[in-house]
mmCIF file of C-alpha atoms in Angstrom:
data_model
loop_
_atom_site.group_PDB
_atom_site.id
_atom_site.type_symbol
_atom_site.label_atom_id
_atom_site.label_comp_id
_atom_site.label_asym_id
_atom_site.label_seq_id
_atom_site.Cartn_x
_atom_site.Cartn_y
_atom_site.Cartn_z
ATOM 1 C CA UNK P 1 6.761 19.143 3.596
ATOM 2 C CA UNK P 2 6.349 17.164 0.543
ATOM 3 C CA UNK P 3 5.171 13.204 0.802
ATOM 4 C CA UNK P 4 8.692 12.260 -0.413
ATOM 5 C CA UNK P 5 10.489 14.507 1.852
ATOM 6 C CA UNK P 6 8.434 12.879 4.694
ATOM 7 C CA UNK P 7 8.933 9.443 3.846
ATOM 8 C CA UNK P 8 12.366 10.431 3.821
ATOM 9 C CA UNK P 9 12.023 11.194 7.469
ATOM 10 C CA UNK P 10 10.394 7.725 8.357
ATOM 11 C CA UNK P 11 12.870 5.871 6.436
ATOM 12 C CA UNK P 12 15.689 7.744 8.282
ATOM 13 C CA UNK P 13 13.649 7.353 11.502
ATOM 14 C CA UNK P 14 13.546 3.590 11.235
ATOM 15 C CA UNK P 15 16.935 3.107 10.852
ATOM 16 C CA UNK P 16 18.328 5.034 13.989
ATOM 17 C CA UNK P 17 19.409 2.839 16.833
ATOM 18 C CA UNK P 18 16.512 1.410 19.160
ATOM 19 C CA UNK P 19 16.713 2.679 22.531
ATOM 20 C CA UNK P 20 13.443 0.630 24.617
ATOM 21 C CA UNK P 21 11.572 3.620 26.575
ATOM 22 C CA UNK P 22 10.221 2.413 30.534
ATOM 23 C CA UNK P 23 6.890 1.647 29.371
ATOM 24 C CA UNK P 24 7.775 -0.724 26.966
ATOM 25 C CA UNK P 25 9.863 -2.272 29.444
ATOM 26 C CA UNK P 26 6.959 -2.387 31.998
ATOM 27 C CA UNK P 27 4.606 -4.261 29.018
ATOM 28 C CA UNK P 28 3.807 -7.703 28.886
ATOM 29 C CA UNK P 29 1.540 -9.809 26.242
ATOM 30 C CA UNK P 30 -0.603 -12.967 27.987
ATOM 31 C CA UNK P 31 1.027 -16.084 26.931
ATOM 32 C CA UNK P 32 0.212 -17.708 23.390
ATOM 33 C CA UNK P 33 0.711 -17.222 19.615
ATOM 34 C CA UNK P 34 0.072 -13.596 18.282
ATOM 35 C CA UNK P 35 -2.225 -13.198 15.313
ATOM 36 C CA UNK P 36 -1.116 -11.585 12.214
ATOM 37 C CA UNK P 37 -4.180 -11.255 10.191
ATOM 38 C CA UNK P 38 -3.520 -10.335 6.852
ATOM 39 C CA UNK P 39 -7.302 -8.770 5.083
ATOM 40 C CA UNK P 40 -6.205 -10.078 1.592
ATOM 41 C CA UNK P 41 -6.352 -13.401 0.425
ATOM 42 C CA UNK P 42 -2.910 -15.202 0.181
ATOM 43 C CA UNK P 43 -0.339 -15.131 -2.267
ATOM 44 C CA UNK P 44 -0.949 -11.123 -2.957
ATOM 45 C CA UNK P 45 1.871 -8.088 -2.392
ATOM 46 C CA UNK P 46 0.168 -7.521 1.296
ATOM 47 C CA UNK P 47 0.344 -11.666 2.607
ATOM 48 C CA UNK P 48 4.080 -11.638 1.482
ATOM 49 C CA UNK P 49 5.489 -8.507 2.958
ATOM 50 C CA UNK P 50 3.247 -9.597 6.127
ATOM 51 C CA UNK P 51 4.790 -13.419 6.165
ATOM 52 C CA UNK P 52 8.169 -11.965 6.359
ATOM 53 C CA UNK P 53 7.401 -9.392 8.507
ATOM 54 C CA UNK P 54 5.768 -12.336 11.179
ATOM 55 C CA UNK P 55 8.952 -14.457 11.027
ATOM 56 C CA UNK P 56 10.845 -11.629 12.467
ATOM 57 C CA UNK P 57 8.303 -10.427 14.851
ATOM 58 C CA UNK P 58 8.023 -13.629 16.248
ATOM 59 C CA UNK P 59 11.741 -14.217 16.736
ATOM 60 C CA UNK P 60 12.245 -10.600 18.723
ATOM 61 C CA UNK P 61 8.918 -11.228 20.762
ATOM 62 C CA UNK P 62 9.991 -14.919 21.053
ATOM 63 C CA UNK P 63 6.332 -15.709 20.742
ATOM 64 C CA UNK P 64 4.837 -17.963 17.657
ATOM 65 C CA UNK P 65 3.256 -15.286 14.900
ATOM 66 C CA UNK P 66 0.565 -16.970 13.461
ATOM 67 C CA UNK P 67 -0.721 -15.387 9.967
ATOM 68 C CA UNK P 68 -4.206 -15.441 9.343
ATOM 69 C CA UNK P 69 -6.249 -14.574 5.962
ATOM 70 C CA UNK P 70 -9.576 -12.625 6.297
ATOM 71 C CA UNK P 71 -10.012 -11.018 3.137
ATOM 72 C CA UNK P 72 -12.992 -8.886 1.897
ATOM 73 C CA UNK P 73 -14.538 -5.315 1.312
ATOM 74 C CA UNK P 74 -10.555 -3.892 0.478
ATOM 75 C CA UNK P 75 -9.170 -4.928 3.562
ATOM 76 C CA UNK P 76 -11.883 -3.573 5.917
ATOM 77 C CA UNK P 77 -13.031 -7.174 7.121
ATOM 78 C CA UNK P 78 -10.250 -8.187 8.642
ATOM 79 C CA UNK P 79 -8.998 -5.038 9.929
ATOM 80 C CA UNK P 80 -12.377 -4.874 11.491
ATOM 81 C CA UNK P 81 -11.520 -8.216 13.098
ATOM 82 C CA UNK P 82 -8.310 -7.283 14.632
ATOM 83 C CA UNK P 83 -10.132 -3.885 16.173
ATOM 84 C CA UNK P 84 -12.567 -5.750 17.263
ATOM 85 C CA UNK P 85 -10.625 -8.923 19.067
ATOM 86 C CA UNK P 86 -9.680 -8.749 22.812
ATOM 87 C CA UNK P 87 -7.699 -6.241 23.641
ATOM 88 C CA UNK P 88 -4.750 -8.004 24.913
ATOM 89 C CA UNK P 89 -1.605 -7.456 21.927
ATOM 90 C CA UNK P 90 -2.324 -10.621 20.940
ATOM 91 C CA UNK P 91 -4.163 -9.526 17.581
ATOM 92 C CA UNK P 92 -2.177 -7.561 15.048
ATOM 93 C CA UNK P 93 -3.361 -6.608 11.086
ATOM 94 C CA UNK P 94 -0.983 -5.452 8.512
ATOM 95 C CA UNK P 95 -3.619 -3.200 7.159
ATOM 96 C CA UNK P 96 -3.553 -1.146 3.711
ATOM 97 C CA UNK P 97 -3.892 2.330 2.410
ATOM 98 C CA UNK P 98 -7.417 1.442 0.915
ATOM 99 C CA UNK P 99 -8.918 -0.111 4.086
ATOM 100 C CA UNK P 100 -8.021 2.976 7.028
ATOM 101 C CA UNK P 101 -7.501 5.967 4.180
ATOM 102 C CA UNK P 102 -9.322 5.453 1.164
ATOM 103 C CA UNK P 103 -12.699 3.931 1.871
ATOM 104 C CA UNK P 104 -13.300 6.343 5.216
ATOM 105 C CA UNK P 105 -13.205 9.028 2.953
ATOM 106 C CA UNK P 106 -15.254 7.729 -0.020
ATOM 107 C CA UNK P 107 -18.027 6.890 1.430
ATOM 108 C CA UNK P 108 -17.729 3.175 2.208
ATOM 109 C CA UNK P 109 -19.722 1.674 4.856
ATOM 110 C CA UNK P 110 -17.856 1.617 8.093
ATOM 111 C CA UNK P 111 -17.534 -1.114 10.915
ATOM 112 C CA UNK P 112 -15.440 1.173 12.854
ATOM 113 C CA UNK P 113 -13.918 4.790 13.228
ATOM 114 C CA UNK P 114 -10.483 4.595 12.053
ATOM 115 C CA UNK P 115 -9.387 7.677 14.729
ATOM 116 C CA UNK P 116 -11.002 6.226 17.468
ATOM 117 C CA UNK P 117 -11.068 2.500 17.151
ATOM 118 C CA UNK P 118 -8.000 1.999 15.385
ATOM 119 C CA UNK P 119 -4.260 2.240 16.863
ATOM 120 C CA UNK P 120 -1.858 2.952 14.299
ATOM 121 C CA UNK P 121 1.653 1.017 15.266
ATOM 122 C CA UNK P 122 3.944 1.957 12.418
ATOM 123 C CA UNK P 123 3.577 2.128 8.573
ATOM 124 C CA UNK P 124 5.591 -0.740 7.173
ATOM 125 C CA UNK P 125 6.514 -0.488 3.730
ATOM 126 C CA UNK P 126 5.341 1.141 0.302
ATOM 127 C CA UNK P 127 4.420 -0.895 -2.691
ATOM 128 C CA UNK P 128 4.955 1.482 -5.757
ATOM 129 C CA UNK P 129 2.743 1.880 -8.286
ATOM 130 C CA UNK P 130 3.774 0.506 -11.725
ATOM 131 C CA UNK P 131 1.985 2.272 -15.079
ATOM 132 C CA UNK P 132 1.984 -0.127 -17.809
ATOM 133 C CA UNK P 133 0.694 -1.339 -21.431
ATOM 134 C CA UNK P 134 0.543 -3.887 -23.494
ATOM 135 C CA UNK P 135 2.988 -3.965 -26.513
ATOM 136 C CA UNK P 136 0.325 -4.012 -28.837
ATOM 137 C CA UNK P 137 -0.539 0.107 -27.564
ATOM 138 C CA UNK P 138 2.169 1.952 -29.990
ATOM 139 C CA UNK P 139 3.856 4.025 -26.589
ATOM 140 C CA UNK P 140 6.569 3.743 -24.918
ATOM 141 C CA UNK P 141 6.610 6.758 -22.828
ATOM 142 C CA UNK P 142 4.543 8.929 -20.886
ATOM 143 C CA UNK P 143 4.563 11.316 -23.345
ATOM 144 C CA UNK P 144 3.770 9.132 -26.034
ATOM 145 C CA UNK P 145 0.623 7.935 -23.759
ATOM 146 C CA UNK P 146 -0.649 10.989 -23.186
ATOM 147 C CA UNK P 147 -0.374 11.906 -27.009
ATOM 148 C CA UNK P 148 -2.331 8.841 -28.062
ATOM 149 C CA UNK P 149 -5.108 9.428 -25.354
ATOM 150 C CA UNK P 150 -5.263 13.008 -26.475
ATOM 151 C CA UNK P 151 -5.283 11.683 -30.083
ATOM 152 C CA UNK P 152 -8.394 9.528 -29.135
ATOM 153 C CA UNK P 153 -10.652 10.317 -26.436
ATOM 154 C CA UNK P 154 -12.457 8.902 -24.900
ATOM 155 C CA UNK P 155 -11.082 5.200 -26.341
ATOM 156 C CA UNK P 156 -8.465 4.396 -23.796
ATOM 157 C CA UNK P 157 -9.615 2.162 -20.926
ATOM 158 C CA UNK P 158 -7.620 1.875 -17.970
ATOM 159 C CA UNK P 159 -8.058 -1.516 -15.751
ATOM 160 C CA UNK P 160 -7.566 -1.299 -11.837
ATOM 161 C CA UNK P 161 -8.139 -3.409 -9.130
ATOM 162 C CA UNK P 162 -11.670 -2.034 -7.890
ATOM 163 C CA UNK P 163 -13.734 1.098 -7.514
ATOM 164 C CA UNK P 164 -12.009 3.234 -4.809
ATOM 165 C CA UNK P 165 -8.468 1.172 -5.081
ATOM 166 C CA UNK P 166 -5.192 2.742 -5.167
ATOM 167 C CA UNK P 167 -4.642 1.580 -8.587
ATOM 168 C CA UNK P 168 -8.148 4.037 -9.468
ATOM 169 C CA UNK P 169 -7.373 6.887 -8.097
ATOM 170 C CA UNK P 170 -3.568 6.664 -9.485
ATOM 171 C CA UNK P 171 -5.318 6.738 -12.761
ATOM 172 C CA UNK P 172 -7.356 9.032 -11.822
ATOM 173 C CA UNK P 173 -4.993 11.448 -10.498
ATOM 174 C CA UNK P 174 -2.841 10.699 -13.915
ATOM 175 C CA UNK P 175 -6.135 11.666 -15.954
ATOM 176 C CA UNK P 176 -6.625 14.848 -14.380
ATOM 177 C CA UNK P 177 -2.373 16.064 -14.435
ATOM 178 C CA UNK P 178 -2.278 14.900 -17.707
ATOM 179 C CA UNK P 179 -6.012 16.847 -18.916
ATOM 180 C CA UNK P 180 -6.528 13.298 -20.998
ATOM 181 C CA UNK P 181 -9.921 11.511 -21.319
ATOM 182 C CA UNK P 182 -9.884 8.114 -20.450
ATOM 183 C CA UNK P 183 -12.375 5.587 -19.146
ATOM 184 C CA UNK P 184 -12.104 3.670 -15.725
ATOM 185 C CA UNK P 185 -12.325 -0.059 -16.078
ATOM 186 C CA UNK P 186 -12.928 -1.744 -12.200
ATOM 187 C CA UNK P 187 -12.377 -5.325 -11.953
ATOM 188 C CA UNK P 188 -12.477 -7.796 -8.739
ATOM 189 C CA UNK P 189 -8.839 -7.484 -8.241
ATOM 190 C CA UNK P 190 -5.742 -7.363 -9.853
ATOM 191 C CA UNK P 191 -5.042 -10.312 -11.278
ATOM 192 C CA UNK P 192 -8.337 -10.498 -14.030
ATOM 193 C CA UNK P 193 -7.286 -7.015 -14.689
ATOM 194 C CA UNK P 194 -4.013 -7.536 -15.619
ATOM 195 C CA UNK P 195 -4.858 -10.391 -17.748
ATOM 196 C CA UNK P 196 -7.414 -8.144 -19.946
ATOM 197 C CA UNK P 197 -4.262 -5.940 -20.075
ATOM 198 C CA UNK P 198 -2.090 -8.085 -21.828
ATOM 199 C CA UNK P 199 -5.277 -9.261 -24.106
ATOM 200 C CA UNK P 200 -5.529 -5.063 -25.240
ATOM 201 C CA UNK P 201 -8.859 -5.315 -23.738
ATOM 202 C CA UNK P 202 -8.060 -2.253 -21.288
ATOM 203 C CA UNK P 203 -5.162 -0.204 -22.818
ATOM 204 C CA UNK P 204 -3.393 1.112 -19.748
ATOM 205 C CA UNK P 205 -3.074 0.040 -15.994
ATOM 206 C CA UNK P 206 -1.719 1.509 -12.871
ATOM 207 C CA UNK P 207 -1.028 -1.830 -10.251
ATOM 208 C CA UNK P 208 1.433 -2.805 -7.108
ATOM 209 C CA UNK P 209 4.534 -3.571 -9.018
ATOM 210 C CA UNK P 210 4.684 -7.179 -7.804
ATOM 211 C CA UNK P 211 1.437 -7.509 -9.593
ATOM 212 C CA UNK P 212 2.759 -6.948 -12.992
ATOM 213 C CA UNK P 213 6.546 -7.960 -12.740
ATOM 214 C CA UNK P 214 6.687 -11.765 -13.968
ATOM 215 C CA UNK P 215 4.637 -9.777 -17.159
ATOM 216 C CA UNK P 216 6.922 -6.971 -17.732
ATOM 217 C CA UNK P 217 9.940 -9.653 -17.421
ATOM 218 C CA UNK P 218 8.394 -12.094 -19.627
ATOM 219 C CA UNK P 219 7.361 -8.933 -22.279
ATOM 220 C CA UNK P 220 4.024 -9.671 -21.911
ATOM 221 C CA UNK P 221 3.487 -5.909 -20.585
ATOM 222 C CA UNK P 222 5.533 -2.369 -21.488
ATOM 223 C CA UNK P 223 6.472 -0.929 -18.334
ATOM 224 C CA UNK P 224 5.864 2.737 -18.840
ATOM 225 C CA UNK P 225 6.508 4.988 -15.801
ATOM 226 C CA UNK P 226 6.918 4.087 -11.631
ATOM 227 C CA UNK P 227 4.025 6.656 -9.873
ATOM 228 C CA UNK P 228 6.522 6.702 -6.740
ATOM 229 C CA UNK P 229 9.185 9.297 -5.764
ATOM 230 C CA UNK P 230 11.984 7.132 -6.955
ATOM 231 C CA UNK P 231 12.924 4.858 -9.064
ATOM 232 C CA UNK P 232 13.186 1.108 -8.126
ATOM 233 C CA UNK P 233 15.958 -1.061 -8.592
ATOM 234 C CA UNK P 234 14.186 -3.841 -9.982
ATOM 235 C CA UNK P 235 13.351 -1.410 -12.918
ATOM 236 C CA UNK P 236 16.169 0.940 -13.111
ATOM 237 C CA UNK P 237 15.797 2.121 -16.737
ATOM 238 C CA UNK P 238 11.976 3.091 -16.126
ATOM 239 C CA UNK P 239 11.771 7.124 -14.944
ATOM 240 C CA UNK P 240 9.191 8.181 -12.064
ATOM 241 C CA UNK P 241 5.584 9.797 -13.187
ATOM 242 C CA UNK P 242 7.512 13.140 -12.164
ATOM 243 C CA UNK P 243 10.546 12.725 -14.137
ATOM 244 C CA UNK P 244 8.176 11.748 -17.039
ATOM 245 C CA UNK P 245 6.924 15.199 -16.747
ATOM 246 C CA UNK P 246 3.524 14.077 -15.334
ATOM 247 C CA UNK P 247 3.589 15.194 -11.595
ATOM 248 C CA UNK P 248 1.430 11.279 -9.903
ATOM 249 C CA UNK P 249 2.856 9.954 -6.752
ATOM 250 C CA UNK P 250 1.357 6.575 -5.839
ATOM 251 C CA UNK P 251 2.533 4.408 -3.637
ATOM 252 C CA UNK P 252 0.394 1.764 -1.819
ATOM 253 C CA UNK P 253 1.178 1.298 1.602
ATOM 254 C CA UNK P 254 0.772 -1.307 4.388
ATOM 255 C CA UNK P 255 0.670 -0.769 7.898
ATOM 256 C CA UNK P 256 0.288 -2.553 11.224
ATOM 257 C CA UNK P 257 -2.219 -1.993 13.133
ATOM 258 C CA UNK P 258 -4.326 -3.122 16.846
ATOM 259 C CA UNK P 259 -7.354 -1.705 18.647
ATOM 260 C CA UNK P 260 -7.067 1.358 20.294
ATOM 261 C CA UNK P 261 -8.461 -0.347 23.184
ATOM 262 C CA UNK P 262 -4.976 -2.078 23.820
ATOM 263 C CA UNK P 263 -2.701 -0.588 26.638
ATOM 264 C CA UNK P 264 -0.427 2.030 25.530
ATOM 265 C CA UNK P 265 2.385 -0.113 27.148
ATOM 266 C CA UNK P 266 1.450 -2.661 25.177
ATOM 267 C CA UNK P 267 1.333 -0.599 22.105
ATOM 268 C CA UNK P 268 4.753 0.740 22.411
ATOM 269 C CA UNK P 269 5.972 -3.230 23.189
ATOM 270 C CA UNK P 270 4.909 -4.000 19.491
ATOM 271 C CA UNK P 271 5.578 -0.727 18.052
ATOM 272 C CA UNK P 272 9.152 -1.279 18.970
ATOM 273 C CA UNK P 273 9.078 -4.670 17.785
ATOM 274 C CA UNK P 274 8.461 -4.251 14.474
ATOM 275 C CA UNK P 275 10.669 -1.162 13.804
ATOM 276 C CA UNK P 276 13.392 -3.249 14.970
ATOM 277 C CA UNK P 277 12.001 -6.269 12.375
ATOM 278 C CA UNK P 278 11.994 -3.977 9.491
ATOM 279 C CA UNK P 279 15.927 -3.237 10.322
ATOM 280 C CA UNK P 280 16.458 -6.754 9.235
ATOM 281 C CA UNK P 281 18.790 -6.951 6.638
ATOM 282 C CA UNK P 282 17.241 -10.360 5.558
ATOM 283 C CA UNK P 283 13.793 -8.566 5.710
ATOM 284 C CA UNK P 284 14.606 -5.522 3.926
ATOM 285 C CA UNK P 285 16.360 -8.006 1.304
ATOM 286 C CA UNK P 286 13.130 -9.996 0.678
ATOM 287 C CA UNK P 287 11.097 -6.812 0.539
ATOM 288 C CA UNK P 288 13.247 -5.304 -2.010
ATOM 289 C CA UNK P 289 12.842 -8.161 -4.194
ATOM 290 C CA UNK P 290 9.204 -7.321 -4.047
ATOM 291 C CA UNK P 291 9.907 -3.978 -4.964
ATOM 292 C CA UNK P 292 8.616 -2.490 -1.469
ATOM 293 C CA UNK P 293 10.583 -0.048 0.667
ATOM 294 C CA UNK P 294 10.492 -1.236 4.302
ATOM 295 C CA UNK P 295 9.779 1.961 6.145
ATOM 296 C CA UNK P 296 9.085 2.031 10.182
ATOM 297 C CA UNK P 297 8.896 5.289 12.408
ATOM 298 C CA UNK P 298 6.646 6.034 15.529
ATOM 299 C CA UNK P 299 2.755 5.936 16.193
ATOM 300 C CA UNK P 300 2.644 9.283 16.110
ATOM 301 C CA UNK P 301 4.557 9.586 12.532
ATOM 302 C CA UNK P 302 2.050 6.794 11.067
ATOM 303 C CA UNK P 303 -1.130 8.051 12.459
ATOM 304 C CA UNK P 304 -0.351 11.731 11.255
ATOM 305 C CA UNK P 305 0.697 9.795 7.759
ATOM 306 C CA UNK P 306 -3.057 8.663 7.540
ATOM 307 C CA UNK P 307 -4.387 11.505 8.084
ATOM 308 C CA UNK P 308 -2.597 13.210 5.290
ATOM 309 C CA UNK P 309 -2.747 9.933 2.805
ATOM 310 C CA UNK P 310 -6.806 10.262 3.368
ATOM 311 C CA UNK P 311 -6.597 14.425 2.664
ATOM 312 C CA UNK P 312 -5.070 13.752 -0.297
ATOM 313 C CA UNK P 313 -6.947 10.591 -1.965
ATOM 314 C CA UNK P 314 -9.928 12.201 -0.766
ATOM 315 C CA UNK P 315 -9.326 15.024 -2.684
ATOM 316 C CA UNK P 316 -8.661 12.803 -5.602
ATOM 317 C CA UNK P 317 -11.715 10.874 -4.909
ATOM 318 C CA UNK P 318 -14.190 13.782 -4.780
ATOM 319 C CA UNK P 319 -12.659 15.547 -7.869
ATOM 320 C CA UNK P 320 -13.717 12.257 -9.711
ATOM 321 C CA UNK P 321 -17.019 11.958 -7.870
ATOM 322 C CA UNK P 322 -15.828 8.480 -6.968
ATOM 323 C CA UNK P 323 -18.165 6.946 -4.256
ATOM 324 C CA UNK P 324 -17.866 3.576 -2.664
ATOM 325 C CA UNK P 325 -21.340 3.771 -0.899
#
């Protein structure tokens, strides 16, 4: 089944009618706010969608959600926290791609097993990934891009948001479709790369659209191409990688997650929860405006998503002999 087809599926999942199963009925959280930690620092795509995401929680739990900051090492730290905290509900993380996909499979150093420390409670939305330049780079197109890197190898930088990020291996992944040579620029996050974008000093950047947008709408940045199976509404003129004629998918994705050592009752309490939260029209509203897709879907559909998201970056990631060790 292809990634799109089976997104399609969780999408379509999350929006059938909730029906609460016994042993979510037989679950109960100890008294007191519920933890939301969120393993970026605020302000970014990931403390948004989770903000929004907490408000509703909190109303269908009828608890306080509390959202808490611990960024570092991609999202890792403070996924690491929640795994780690007592095993009670009471700790939640709205985790990323890079922290329980990517960096396993790369080589990063580890606090904890993702398939045996970490339980996987429902992927929440993608966060496509927009390809753009600066309008000093002549190109307008794909095709244009891949002419003019073709035309001069080896000179086109591409910026991203770190060694091992999702914006890196979507260039990646577009360097090896497109058989172009271009040179990976890391930086410490998105924002200092997309501010040598605009300067010319990198010539091309894959990022989270909400990273870019206030850019491409003040034409400070040429919006090229959407990596993503479809194109977004915010940006309805600009095609998909595929319909460009370069077959990248690359959507960022952020899911909630607890410790495995919580109580499957438990589990299923929160699981349920949230699927019902992301069927909020004022949440899938907000989200939209972000340009994410609220998603949803059962443990077992998210946990078997990770599993093929890490197959497939790793694969990526090892044809580019990119380590994060």
């Amino acid at each position: 089944m292809t990634t799109r087809r089976r997104l399609a599926g969780l999408i379509a999942a999350a929006a059938l009618p909730l029906a609460r199963p016994a042993i979510a009925q037989s679950a109960r959280i100890p008294d007191g706010p519920i933890r939301l930690v969120v393993p970026f620092p605020p302000g970014g795509p990931n403390d948004l969608v989770a903000r929004v995401l907490g408000q509703k929680l909190g109303a269908i739990l009828e608890r306080n959600v509390v959202v808490e900051n611990r960024s570092g090492a991609g999202g890792v730290i403070g996924t690491d926290n929640v795994v780690k905290a007592a095993p009670d509900g009471r700790s939640l993380c709205l985790t990323s791609a890079g922290a329980i996909a990517i960096s396993p499979v790369l080589g990063a150093p580890m606090p904890f097993d993702v398939a045996k420390d970490v339980a996987p409670l429902t992927l929440v939305a993608l966060m496509p990934e927009l390809l753009a330049v600066p309008p000093s780079l002549p190109v307008s197109t794909v095709a244009e891009l891949v002419d003019y890197a073709k035309k001069n190898p080896g000179k086109v930088n591409y910026g991203s948001s770190g060694i091992g990020s999702m914006p890196h291996l979507a260039g990646e992944a577009f360097r090896a479709a497109a058989g172009i040579d271009i040179i990976h620029v890391p930086y410490r996050g998105a924002a200092p790369a997309v501010t040598d974008l605009i300067a010319g000093q990198v010539q091309m950047m894959f990022a989270d659209m909400p990273a870019m947008m206030s850019q491409v709408q003040g034409n400070t940045l040429r919006p090229i191409a959407l990596a993503s199976g479809e194109r977004s509404p915010l940006l309805p003129q600009t095609p998909t990688m595929v319909e460009a004629g370069v077959p990248v998918t690359a959507d960022n994705w952020y899911g909630l997650v607890t410790s495995s050592r919580v109580p499957a009752p438990v589990q299923a309490l929160l699981q349920e929860a949230a699927a019902r939260a992301l069927q909020d029209p004022e949440l899938v509203k907000s989200y939209g405006e972000q340009g994410a897709r609220p998603v949803g879907g059962t443990q077992a559909e998210f946990r078997d998503f990770i599993v093929k998201e890490s197959a497939r970056w790793g694969e990526v990631g090892r044809r580019a002999d990119i380590r994060m060790d």
